[in-house]
Tab-separated table of C-alpha atoms and ligand atoms in Angstrom:
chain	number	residue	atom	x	y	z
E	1	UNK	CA	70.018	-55.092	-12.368
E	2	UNK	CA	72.718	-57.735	-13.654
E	3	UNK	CA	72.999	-57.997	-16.639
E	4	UNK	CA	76.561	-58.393	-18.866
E	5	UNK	CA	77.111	-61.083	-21.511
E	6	UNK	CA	80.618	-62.453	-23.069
E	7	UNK	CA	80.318	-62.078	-26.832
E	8	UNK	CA	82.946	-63.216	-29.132
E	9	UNK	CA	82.749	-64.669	-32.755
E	10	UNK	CA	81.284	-67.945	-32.030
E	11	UNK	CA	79.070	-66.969	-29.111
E	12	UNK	CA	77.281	-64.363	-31.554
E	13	UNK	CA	74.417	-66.105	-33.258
E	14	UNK	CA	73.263	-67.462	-29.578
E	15	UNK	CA	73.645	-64.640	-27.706
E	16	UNK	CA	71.607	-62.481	-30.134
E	17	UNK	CA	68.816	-64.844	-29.592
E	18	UNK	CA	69.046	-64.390	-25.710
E	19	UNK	CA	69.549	-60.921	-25.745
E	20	UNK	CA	66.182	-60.167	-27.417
E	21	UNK	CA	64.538	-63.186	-25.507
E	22	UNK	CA	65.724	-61.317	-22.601
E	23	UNK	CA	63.575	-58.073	-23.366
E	24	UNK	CA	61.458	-56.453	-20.781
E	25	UNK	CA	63.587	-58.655	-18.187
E	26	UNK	CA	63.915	-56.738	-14.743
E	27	UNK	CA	65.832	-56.455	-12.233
E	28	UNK	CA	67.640	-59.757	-11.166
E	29	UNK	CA	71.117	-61.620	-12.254
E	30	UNK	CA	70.875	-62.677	-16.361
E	31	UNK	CA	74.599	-64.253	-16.731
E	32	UNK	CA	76.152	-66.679	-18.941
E	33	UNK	CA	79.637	-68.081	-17.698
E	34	UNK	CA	80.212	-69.263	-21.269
E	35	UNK	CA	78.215	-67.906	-23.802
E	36	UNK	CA	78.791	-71.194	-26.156
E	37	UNK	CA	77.518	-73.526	-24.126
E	38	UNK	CA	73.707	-74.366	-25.489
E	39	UNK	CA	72.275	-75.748	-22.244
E	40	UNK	CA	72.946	-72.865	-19.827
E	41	UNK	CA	71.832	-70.572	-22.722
E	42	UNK	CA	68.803	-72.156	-22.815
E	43	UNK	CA	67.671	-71.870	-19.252
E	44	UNK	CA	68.722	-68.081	-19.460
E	45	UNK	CA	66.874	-67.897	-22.061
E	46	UNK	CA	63.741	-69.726	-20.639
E	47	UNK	CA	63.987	-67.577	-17.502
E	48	UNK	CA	64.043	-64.492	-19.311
E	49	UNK	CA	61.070	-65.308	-21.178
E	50	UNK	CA	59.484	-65.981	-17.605
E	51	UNK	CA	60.394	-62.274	-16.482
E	52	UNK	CA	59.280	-61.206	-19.605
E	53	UNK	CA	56.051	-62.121	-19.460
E	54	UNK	CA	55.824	-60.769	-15.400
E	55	UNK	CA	57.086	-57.807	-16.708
E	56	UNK	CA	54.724	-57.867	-19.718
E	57	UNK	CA	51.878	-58.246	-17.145
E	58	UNK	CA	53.250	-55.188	-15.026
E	59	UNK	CA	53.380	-52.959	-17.747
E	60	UNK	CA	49.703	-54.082	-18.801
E	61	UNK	CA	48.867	-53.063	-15.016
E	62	UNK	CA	51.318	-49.423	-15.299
E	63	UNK	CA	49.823	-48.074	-17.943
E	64	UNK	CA	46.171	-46.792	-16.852
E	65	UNK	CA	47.747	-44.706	-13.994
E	66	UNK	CA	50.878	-43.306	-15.554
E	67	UNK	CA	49.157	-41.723	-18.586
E	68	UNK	CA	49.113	-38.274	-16.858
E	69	UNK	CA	52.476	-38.609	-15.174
E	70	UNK	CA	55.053	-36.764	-15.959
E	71	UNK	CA	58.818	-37.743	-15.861
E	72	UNK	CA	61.956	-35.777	-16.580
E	73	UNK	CA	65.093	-37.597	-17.917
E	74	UNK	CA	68.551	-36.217	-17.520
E	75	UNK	CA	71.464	-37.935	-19.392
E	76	UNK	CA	75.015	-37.214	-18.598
E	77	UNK	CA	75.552	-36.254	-22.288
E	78	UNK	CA	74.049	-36.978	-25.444
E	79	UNK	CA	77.407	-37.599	-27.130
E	80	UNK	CA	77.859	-41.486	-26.016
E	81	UNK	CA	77.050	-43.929	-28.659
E	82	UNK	CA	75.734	-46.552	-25.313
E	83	UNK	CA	73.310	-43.699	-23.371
E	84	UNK	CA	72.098	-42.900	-26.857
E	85	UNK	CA	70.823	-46.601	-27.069
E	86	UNK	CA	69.725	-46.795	-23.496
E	87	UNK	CA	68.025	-43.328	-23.764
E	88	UNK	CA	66.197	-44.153	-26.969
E	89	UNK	CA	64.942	-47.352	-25.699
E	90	UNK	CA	63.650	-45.676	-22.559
E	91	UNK	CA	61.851	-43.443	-24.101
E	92	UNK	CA	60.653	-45.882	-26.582
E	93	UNK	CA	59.575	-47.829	-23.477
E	94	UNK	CA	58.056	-45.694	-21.030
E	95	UNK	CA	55.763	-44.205	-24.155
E	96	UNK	CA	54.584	-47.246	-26.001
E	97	UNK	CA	54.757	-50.124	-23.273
E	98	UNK	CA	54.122	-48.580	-19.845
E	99	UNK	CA	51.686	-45.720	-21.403
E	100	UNK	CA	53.289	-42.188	-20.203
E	101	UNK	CA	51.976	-39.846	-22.753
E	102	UNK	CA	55.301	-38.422	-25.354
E	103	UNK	CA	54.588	-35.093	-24.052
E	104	UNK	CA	55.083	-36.335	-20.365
E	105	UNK	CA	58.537	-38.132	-20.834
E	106	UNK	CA	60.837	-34.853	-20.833
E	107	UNK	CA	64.802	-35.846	-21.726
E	108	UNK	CA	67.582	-33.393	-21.210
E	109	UNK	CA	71.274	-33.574	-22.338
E	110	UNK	CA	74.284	-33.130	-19.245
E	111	UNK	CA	76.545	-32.078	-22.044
E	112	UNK	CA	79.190	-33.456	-19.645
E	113	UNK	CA	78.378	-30.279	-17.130
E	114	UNK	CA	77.313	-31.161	-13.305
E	115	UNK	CA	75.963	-27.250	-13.346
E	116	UNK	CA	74.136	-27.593	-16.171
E	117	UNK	CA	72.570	-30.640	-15.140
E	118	UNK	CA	71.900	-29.716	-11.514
E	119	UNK	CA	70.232	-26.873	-13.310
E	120	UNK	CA	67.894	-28.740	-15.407
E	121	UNK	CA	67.212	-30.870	-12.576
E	122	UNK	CA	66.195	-27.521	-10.815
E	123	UNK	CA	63.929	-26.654	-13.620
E	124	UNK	CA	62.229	-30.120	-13.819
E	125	UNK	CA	61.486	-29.766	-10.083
E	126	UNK	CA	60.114	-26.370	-10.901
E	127	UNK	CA	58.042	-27.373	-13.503
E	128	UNK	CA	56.120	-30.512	-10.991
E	129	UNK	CA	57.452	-33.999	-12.545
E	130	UNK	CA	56.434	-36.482	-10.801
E	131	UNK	CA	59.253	-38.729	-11.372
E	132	UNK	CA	63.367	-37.891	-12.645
E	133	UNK	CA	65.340	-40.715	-14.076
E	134	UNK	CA	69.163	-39.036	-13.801
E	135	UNK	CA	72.204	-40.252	-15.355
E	136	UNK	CA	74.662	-38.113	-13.514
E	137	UNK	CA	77.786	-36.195	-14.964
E	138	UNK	CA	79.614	-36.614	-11.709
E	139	UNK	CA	78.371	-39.426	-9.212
E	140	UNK	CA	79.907	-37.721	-6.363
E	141	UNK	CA	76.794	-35.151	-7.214
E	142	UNK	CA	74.437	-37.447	-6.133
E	143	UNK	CA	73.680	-36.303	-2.704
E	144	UNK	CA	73.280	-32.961	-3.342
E	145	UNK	CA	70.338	-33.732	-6.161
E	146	UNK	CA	69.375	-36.544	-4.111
E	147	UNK	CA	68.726	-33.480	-1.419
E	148	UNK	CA	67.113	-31.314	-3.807
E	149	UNK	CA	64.536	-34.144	-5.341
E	150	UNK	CA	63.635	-35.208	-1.782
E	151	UNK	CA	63.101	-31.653	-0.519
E	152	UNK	CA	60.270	-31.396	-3.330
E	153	UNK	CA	59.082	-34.822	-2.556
E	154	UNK	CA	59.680	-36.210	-5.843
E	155	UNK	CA	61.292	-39.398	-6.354
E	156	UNK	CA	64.677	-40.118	-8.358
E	157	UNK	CA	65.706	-43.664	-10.298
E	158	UNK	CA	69.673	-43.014	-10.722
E	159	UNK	CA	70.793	-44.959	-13.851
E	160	UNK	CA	74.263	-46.285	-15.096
E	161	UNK	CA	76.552	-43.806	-12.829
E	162	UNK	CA	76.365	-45.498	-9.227
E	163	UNK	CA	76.891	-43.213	-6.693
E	164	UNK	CA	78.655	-44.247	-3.657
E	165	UNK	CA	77.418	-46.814	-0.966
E	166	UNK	CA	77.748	-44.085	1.649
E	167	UNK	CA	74.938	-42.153	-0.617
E	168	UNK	CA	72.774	-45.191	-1.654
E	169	UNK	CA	72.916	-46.470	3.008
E	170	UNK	CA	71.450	-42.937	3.454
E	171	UNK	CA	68.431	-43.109	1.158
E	172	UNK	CA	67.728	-46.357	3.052
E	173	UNK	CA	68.499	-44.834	6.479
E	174	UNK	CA	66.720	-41.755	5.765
E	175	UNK	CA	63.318	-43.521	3.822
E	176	UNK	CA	64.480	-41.139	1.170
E	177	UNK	CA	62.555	-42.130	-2.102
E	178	UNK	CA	65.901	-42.626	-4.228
E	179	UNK	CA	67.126	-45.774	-5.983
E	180	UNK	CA	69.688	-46.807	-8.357
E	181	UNK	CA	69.697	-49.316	-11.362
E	182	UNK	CA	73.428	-50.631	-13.567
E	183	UNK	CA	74.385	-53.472	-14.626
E	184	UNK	CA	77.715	-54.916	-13.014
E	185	UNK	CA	80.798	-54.084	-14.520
E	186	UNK	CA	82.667	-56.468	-12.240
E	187	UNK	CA	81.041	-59.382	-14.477
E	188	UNK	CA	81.605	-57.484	-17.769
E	189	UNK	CA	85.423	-56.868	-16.671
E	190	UNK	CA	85.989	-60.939	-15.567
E	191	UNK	CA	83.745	-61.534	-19.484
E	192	UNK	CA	86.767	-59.782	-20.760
E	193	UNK	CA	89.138	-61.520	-19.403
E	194	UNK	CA	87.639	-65.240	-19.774
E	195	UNK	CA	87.772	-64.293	-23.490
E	196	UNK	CA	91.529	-63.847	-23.717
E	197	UNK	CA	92.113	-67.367	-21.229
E	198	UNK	CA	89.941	-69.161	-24.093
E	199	UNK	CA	91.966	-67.721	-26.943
E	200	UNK	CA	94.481	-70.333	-28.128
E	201	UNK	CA	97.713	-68.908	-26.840
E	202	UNK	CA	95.676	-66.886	-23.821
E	203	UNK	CA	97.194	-63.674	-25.077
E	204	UNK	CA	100.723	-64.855	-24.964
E	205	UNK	CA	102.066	-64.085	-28.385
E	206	UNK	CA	106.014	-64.148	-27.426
E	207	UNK	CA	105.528	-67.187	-25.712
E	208	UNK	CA	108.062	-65.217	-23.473
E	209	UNK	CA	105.068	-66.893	-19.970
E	210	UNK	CA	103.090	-63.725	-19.380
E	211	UNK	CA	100.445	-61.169	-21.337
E	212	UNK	CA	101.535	-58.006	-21.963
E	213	UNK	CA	98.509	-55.589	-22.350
E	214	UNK	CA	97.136	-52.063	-22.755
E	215	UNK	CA	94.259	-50.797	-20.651
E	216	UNK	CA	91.998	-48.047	-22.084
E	217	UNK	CA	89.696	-46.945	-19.256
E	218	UNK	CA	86.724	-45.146	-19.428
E	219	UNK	CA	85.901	-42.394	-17.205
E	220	UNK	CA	86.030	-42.646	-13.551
E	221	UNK	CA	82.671	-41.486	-12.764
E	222	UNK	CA	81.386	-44.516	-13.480
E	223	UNK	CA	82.465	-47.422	-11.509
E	224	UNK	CA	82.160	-49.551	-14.176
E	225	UNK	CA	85.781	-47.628	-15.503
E	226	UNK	CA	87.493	-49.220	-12.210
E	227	UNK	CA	85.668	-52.581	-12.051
E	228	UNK	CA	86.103	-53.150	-15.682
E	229	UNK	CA	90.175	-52.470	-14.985
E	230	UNK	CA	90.114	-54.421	-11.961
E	231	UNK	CA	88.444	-57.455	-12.942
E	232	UNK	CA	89.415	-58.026	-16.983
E	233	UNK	CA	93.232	-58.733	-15.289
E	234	UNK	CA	92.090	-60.664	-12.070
E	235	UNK	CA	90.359	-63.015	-14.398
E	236	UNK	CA	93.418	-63.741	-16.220
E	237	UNK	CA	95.627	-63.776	-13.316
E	238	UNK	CA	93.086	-66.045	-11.526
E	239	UNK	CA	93.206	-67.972	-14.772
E	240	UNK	CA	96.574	-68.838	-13.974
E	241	UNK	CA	98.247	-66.137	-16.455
E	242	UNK	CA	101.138	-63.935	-15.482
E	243	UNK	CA	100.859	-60.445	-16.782
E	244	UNK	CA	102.321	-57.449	-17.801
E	245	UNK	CA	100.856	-53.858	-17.820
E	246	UNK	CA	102.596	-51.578	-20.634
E	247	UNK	CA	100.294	-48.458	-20.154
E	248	UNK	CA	96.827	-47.525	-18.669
E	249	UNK	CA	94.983	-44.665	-19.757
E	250	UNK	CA	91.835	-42.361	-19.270
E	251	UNK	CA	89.950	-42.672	-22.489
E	252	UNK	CA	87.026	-41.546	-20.734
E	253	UNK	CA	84.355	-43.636	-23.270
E	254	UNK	CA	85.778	-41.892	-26.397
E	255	UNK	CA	86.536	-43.256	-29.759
E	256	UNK	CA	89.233	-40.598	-30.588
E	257	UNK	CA	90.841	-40.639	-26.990
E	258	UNK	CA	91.153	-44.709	-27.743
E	259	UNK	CA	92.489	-44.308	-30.822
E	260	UNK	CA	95.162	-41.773	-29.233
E	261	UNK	CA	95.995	-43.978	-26.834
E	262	UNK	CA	96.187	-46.935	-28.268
E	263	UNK	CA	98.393	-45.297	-31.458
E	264	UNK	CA	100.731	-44.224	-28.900
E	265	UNK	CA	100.890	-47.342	-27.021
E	266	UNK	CA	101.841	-48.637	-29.788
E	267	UNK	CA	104.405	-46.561	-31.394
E	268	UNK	CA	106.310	-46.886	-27.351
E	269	UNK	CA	106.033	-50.546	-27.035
E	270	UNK	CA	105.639	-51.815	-30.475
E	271	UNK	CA	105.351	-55.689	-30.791
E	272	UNK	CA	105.343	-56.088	-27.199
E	273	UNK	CA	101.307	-55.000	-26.887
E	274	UNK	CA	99.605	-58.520	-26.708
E	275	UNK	CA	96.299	-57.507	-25.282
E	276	UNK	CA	94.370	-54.111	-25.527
E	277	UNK	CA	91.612	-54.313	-22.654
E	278	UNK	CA	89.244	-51.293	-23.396
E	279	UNK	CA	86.395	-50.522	-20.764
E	280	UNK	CA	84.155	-50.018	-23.702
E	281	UNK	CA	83.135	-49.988	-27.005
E	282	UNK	CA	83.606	-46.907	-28.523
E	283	UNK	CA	87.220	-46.688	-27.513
E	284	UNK	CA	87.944	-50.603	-28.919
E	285	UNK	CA	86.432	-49.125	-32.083
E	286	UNK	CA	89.316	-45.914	-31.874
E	287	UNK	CA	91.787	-48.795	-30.785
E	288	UNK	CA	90.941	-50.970	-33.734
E	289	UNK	CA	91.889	-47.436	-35.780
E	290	UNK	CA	95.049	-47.470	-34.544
E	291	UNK	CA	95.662	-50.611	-34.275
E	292	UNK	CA	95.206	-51.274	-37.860
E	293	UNK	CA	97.432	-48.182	-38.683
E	294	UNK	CA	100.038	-49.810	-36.921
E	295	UNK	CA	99.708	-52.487	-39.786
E	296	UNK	CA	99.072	-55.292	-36.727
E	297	UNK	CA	96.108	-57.678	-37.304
E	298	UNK	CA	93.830	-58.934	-34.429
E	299	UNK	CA	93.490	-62.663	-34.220
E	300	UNK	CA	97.014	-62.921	-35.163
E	301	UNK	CA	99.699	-60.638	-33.624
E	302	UNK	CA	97.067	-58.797	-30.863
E	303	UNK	CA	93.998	-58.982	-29.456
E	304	UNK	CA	91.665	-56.144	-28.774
E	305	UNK	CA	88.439	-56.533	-26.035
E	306	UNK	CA	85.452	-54.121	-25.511
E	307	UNK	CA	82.415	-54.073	-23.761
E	308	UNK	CA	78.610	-52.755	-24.216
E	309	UNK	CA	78.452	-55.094	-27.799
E	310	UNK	CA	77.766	-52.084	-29.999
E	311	UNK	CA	76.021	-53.278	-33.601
E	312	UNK	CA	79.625	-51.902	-35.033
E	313	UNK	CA	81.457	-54.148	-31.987
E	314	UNK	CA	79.796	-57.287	-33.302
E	315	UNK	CA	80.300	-56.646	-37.000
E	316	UNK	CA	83.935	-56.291	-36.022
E	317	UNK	CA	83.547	-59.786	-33.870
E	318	UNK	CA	82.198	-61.436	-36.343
E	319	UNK	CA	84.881	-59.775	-38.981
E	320	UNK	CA	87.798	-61.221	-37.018
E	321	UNK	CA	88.683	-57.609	-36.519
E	322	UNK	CA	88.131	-57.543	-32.436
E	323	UNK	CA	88.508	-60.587	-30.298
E	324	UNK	CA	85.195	-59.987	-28.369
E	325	UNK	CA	83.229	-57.942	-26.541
E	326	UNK	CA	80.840	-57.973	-23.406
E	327	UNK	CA	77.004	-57.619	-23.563
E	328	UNK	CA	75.817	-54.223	-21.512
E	329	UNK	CA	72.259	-54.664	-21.578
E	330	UNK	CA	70.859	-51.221	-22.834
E	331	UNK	CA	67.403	-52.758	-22.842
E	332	UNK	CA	66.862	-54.923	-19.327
E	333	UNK	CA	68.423	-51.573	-17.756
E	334	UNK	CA	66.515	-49.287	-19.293
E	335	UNK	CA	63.174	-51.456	-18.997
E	336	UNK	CA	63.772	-52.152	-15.061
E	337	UNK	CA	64.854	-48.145	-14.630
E	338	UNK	CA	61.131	-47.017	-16.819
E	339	UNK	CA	59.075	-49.245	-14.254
E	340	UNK	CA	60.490	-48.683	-11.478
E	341	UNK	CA	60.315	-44.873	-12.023
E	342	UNK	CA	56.555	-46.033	-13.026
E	343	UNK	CA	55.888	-47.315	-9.213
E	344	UNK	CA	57.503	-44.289	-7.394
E	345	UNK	CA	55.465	-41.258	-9.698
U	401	BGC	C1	79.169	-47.969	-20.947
U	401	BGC	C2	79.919	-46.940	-21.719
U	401	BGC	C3	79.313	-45.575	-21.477
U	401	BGC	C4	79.272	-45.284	-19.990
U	401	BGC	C5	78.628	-43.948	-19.683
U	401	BGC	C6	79.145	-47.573	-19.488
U	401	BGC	O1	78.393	-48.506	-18.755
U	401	BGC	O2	79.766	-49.226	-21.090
U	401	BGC	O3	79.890	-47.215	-23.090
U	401	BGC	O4	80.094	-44.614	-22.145
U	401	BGC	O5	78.555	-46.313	-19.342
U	401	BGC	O6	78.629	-43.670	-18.292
């Protein structure tokens, strides 16, 4: 599952278009390099519509024997503005397209607690689903529910929190009945960066040859915190940029933590912030906060990245108010995690 998307103000009208022609896509690579261009947007587009329709078809073929499956659904918290779209479009999907009965599809908050969750897990086992879909709270849990689905022969689809490779050989080595679906965050991270190369002074304000930035990361149990990092400044070193890190910081997906952060950053290094990368959304949004506070005006003295392109992200895109943000497809993730859980129950 590949699926990430550079969004800034004039990529917005055509992306929108792809993103819903790429509904009910599965599980295979849906990139644009460069959003604007029309021709590479259309044969996206066209391809998705191709995998929509196989996907369509599978769905058709799902839903007679399904209906008295039953499938529990753990997400690592209910407090994240992205799982809450992802979870509400897999529920959405698994009940009206591939024809699991609402009383079936069972869906349990983490609240941000690996015991809790492990515990739920437990009681889902207990109770004889036939299928779990589990966004973990900690990814270095994975074997250990991996271990406890497997010893009651019940499959698991891991979503959005990859556990390690180590983990993922040994389902394969073992014929355990254990898979994972995400999108990759090494493409959303590069996205990010592309977007400040095509800015018109690449995020050199001072003209003084290099980009000074913030990073805001998200929380380290999910990759996507480190790949997001990683990649956002290879792309602009790659791009031929010098660069200049003022501060990184755990945000760990939160608006507030962002906005703290960011406010900071700003009161220590003042003018100097060029760029502030943040691994997601919901901290740009507590970045924008602060950055606003700080009387500085993206687009003209800063620029300010996200990713997961949030409804509020892209009003702010289009608003001049953020520079851009990356595409995490909520609904090609959630669509290829519903039927492959389908197949396994
Ligand atoms: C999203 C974040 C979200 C996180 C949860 C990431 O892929 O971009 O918005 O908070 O997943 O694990």
């Amino acid at each position: 599952m590949r699926m990430t998307k550079k969004v800034t103000a004039m990529a917005l009208a055509s992306m929108m278009a792809l993103s819903l022609a790429g509904c009910g896509s599965s599980s295979t690579t849906a990139t644009t390099a460069v959003a604007t261009e029309a021709a590479k947007e259309t044969t996206a587009a066209a391809t998705e519509a191709a995998k929509e329709a196989a996907t369509t078809a599978a769905a058709a073929a799902a839903t007679t024997d399904v209906a008295d499956k039953k499938v529990g659904i753990s997400i690592y918290k209910f407090d994240d503005n992205f799982m809450t779209l992802y979870r509400t479009e897999l529920v959405r999907y698994l009940t009206e397209d591939l024809g699991f009965k609402a009383e079936n599809v069972v869906v349990q908050d983490g609240k941000g607690d690996q015991a809790e969750q492990t515990n739920q897990i437990q009681n889902f086992i207990t109770q004889g689903v036939d299928v779990l879909i589990i966004n973990l709270v900690q990814s270095s849990a994975a074997e250990q529910v991996t271990d406890q689905c497997a010893a009651a022969n019940i499959p698991v689809v891991f979503i959005n929190r990859e556990p390690d490779a180590t983990e993922e050989d040994r389902w394969a080595a073992d014929g355990i009945a254990a898979t994972y679906v995400g999108a990759d965050a090494r493409q959303s991270g590069k996205y990010q960066g592309e977007i400040v190369l095509a800015t018109d002074n690449k995020g050199d304000f001072n003209g003084d040859g290099k980009v000074s930035y913030v990073m805001v990361m998200g929380d380290p149990e999910n990759v996507d915190a480190k790949y997001r990092t990683q990649y956002s400044i290879e792309a602009l070193t790659e791009g031929g940029m010098e660069v200049e890190k003022l501060d990184e910081q755990r945000g760990d997906w939160d608006q507030a933590k962002g906005q703290e952060i960011v406010a900071n950053a700003l009161t220590a290094h003042g003018d100097a912030v060029e760029v502030v990368f943040c691994n997601n959304d919901a901290m740009a949004l507590g970045a924008l906060q602060a950055i606003e506070t700080a009387g500085r005006k993206v687009g003209e003295d800063i620029l300010l990245l996200g990713v997961d392109a949030l409804t509020e992200a892209l009003q702010n895109v289009q608003d001049g108010k953020m520079t851009g943000t990356v595409f995490n497809d909520h609904i090609g993730q959630s669509h290829a995690a519903a039927e492959i859980a389908g197949k396994m129950a």
